[in-house]
mmCIF file of C-alpha atoms in Angstrom:
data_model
loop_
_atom_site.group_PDB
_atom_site.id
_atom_site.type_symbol
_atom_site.label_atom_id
_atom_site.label_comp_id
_atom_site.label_asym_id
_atom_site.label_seq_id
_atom_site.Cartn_x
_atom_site.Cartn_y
_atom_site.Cartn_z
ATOM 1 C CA UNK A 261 117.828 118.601 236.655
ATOM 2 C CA UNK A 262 119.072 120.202 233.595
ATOM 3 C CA UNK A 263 118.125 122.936 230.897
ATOM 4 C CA UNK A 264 115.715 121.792 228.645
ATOM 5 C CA UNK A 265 116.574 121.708 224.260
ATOM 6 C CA UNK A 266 113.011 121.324 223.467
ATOM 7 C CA UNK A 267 109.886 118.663 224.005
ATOM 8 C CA UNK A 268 110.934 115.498 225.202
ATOM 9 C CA UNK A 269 114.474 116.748 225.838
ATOM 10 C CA UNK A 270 116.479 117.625 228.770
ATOM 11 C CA UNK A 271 119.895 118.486 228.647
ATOM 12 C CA UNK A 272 122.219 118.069 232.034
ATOM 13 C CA UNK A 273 125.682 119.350 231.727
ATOM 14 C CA UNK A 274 128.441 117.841 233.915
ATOM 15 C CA UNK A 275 129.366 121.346 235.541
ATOM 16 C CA UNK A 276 126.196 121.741 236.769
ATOM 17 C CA UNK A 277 126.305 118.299 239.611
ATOM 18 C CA UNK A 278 127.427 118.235 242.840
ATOM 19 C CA UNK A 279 129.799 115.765 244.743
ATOM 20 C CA UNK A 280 128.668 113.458 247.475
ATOM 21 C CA UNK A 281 129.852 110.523 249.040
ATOM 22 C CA UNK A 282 128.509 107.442 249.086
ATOM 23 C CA UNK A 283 126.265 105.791 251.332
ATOM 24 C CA UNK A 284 129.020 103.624 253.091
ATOM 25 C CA UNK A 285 131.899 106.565 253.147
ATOM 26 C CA UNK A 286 134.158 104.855 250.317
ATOM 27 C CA UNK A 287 133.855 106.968 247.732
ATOM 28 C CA UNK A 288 132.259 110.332 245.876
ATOM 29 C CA UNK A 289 129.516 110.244 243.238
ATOM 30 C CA UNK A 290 127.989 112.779 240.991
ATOM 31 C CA UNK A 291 124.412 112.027 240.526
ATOM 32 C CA UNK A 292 123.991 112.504 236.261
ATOM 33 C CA UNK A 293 119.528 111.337 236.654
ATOM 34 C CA UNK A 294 116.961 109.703 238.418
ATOM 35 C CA UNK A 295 113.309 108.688 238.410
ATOM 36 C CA UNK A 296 111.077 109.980 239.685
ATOM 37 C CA UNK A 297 112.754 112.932 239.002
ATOM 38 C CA UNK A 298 114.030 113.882 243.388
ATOM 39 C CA UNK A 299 113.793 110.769 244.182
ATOM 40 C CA UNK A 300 116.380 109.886 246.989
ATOM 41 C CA UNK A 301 118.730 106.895 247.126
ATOM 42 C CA UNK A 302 115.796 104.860 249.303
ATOM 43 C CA UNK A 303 113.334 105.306 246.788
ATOM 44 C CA UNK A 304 114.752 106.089 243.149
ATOM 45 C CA UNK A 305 113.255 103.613 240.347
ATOM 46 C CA UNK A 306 116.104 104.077 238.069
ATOM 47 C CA UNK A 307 119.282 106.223 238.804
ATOM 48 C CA UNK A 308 122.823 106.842 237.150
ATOM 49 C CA UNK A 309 125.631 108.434 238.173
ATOM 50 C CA UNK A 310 129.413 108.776 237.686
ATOM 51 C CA UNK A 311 131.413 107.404 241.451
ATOM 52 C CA UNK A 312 134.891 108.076 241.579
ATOM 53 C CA UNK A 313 136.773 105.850 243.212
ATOM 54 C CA UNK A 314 140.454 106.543 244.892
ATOM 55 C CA UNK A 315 140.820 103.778 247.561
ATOM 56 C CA UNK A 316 139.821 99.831 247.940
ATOM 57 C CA UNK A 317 136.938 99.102 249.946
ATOM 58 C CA UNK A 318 133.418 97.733 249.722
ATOM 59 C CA UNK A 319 130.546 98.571 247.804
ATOM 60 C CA UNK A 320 127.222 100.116 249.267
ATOM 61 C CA UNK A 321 124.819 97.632 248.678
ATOM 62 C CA UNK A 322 121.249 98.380 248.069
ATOM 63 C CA UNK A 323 118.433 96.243 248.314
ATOM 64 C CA UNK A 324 116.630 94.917 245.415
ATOM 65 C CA UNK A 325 118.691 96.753 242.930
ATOM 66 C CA UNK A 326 120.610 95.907 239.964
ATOM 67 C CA UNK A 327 123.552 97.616 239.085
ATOM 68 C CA UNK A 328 125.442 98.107 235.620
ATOM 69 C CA UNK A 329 128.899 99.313 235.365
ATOM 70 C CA UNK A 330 130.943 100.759 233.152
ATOM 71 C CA UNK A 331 134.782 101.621 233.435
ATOM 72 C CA UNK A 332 134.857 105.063 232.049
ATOM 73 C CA UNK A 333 138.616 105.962 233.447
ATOM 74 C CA UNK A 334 141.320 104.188 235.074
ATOM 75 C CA UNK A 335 142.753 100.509 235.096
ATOM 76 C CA UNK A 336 139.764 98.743 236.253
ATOM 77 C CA UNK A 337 139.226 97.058 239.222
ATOM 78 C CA UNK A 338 139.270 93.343 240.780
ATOM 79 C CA UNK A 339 135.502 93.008 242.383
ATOM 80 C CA UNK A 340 134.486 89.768 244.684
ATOM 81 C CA UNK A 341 130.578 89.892 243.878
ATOM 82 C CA UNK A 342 129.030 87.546 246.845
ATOM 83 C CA UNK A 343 132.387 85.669 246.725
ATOM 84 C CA UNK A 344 132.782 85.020 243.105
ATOM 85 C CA UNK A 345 135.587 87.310 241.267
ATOM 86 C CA UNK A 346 134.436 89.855 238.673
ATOM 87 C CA UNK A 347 137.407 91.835 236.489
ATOM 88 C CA UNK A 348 136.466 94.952 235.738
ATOM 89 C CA UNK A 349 139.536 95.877 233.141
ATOM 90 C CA UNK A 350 138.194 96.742 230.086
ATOM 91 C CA UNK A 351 137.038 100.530 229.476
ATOM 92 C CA UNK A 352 133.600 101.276 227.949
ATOM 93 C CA UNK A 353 132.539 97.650 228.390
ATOM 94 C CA UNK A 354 128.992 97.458 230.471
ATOM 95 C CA UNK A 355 128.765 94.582 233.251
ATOM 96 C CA UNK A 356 125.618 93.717 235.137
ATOM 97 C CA UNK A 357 125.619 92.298 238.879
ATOM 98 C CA UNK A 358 123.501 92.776 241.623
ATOM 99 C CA UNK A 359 123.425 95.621 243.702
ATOM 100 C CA UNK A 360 122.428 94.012 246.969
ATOM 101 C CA UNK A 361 125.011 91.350 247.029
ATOM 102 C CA UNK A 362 128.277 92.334 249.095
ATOM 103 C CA UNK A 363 130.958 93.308 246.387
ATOM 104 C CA UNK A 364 134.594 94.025 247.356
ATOM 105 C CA UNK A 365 136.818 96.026 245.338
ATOM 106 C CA UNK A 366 140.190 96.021 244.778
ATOM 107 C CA UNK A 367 141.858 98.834 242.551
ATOM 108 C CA UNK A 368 144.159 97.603 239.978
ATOM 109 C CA UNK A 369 146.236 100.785 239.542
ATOM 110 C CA UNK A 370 144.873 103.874 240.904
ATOM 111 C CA UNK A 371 141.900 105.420 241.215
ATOM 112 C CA UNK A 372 138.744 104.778 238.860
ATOM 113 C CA UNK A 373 135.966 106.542 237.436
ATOM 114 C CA UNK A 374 132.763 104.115 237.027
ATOM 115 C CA UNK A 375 129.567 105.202 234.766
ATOM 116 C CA UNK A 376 126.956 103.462 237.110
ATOM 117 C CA UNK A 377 123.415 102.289 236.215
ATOM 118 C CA UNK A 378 121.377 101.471 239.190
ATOM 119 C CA UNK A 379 117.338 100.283 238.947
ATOM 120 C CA UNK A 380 114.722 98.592 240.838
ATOM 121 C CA UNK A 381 114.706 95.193 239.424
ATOM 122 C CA UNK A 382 110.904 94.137 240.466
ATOM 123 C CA UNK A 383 109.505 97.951 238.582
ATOM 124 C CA UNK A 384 112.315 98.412 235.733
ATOM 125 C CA UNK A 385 114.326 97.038 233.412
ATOM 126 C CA UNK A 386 117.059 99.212 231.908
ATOM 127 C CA UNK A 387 120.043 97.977 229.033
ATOM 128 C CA UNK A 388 123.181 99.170 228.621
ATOM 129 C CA UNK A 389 125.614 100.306 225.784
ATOM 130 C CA UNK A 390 128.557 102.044 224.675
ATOM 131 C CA UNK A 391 128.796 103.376 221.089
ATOM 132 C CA UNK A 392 130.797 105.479 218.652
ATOM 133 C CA UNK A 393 129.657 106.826 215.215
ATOM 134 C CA UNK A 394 126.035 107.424 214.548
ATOM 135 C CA UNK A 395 123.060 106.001 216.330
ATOM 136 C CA UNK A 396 119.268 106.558 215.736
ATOM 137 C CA UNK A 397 117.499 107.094 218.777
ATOM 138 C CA UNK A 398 113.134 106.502 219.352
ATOM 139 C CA UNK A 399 111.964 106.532 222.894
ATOM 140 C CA UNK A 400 108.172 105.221 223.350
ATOM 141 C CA UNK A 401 105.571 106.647 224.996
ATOM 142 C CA UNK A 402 106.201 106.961 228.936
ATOM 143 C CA UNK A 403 109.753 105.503 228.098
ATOM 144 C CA UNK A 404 113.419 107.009 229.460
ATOM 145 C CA UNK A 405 116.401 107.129 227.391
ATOM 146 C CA UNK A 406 120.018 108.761 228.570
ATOM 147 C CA UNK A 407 122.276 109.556 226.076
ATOM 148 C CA UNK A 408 126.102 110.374 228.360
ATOM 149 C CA UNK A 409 128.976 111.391 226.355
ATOM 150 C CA UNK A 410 131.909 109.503 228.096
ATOM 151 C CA UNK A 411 135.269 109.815 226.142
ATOM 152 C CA UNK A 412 135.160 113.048 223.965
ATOM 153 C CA UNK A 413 132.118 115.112 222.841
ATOM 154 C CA UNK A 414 128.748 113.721 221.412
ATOM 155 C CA UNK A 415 126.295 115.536 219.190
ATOM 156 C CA UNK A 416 122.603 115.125 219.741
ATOM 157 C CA UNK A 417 120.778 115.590 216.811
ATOM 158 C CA UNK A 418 116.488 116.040 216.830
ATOM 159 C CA UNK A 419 114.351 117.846 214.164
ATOM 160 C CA UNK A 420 114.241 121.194 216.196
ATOM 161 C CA UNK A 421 117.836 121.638 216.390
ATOM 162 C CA UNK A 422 121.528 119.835 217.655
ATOM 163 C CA UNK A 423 123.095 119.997 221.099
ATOM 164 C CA UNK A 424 126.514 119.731 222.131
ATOM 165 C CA UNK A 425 127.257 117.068 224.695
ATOM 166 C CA UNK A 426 130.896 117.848 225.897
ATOM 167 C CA UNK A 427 132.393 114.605 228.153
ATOM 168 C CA UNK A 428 130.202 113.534 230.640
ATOM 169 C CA UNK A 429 127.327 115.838 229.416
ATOM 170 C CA UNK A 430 124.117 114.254 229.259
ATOM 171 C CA UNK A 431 120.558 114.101 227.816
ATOM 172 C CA UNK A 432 117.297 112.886 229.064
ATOM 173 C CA UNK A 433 114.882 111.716 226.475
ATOM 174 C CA UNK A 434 111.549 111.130 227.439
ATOM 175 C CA UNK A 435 108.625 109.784 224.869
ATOM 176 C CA UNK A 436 107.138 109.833 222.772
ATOM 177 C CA UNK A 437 110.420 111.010 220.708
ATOM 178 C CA UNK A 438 111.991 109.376 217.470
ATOM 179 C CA UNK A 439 114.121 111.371 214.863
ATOM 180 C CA UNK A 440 116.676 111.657 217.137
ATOM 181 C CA UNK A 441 120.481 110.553 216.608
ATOM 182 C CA UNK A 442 123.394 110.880 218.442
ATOM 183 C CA UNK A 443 127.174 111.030 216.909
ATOM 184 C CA UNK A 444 130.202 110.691 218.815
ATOM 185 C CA UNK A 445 134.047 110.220 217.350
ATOM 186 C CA UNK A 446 134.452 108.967 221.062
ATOM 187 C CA UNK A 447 131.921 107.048 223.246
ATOM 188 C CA UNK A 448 128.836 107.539 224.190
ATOM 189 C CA UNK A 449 126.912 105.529 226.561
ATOM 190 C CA UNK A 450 122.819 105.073 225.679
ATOM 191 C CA UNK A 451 120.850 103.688 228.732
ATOM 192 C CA UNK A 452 117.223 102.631 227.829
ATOM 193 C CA UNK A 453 114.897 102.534 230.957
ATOM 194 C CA UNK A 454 111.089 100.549 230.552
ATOM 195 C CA UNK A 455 109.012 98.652 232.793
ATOM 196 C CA UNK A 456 110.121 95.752 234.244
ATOM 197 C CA UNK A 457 107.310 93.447 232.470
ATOM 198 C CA UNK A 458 107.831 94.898 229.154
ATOM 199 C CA UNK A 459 109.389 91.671 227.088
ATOM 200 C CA UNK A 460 112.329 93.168 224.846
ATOM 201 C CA UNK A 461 114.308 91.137 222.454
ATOM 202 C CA UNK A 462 117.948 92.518 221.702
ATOM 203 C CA UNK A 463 117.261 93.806 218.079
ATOM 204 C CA UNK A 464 114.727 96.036 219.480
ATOM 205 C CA UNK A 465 116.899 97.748 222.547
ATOM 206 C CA UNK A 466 118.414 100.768 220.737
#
């Protein structure tokens, strides 16, 4: 997946993915992680990527999945989400819909690049956000977090030493971890992963 920057860590630079395209033909994504680490598209638990995409079309859908979305690049895009309208037009802004719910998209001028969060709703529960500056960073035991540098670089910071995240660069944290921070002049998107039963209230996501 990734060179690892010490315990806990694992750093997976954006050169290092390959293309595919997606299930339904519409589109290419670049896989950034998944658990279980290998797991496949039928049985991932949690999985993010970056899809580009250059023409108007459907969505794969995927049973019993949740999806988060973030505009990284482009206009946006005018989604029908089981027949109700969804505008995505607002870069680095995270919006939650279901994954297994036919979604139409319509581009709203040119092509798109989406940061996409994908998890099994019944077996995870994963939040979403985009931030700039400075942001301490503790990951539980047998917690996930990803840390994705999405407009500009991001610097990871940990006792042991400091990684460079150039755009789209990413890094897997996986607990027990605290003194960790990330800083970004840009945007940086932090996705934490946890079971689905855990009970989280917002002051205590990131």
């Amino acid at each position: 997946m990734g060179a690892a920057s010490g315990d806990g860590i694992r750093i997976l630079r954006a050169a290092d993915r390959a293309a595919t395209v997606w299930k339904n033909g519409g589109g290419v994504t670049r896989e950034i992680a998944a658990w279980p680490e290998g797991a496949g598209m039928d049985d991932f638990g949690w999985r993010v990527s970056l899809a580009e995409v250059g023409a108007d079309g459907p969505f794969s859908a995927f049973p019993g999945i949740a999806r988060t979305l973030t505009l990284a690049e482009g206009a946006g895009m005018d989604l029908t989400v089981a027949g109700v309208r969804r505008l995505v037009d607002e870069r680095f802004a995270p919006q939650d819909f279901p994954g297994d719910e036919p979604t139409d998209c319509l581009l709203l001028a040119g092509p798109v690049v989406n940061f996409n969060v994908m998890y099994r709703r019944d077996a995870v529960q994963a939040q979403t956000a985009v931030v700039r500056g400075a942001l301490a960073l503790a990951v539980p035991p047998g917690g996930h977090l990803l840390v994705t540098a999405l407009e500009g670089p991001a610097v990871l910071e940990h006792p042991a030493d400091r990684t460079d995240l150039l755009p789209y660069d990413a890094a897997l944290l996986t607990g027990p971890l605290d003194d960790c921070r990330v800083r970004t002049t840009g945007r940086a998107a932090v996705v934490r992963f946890g079971p689905a039963a855990a009970s989280t209230s917002a002051s205590d996501q990131f």
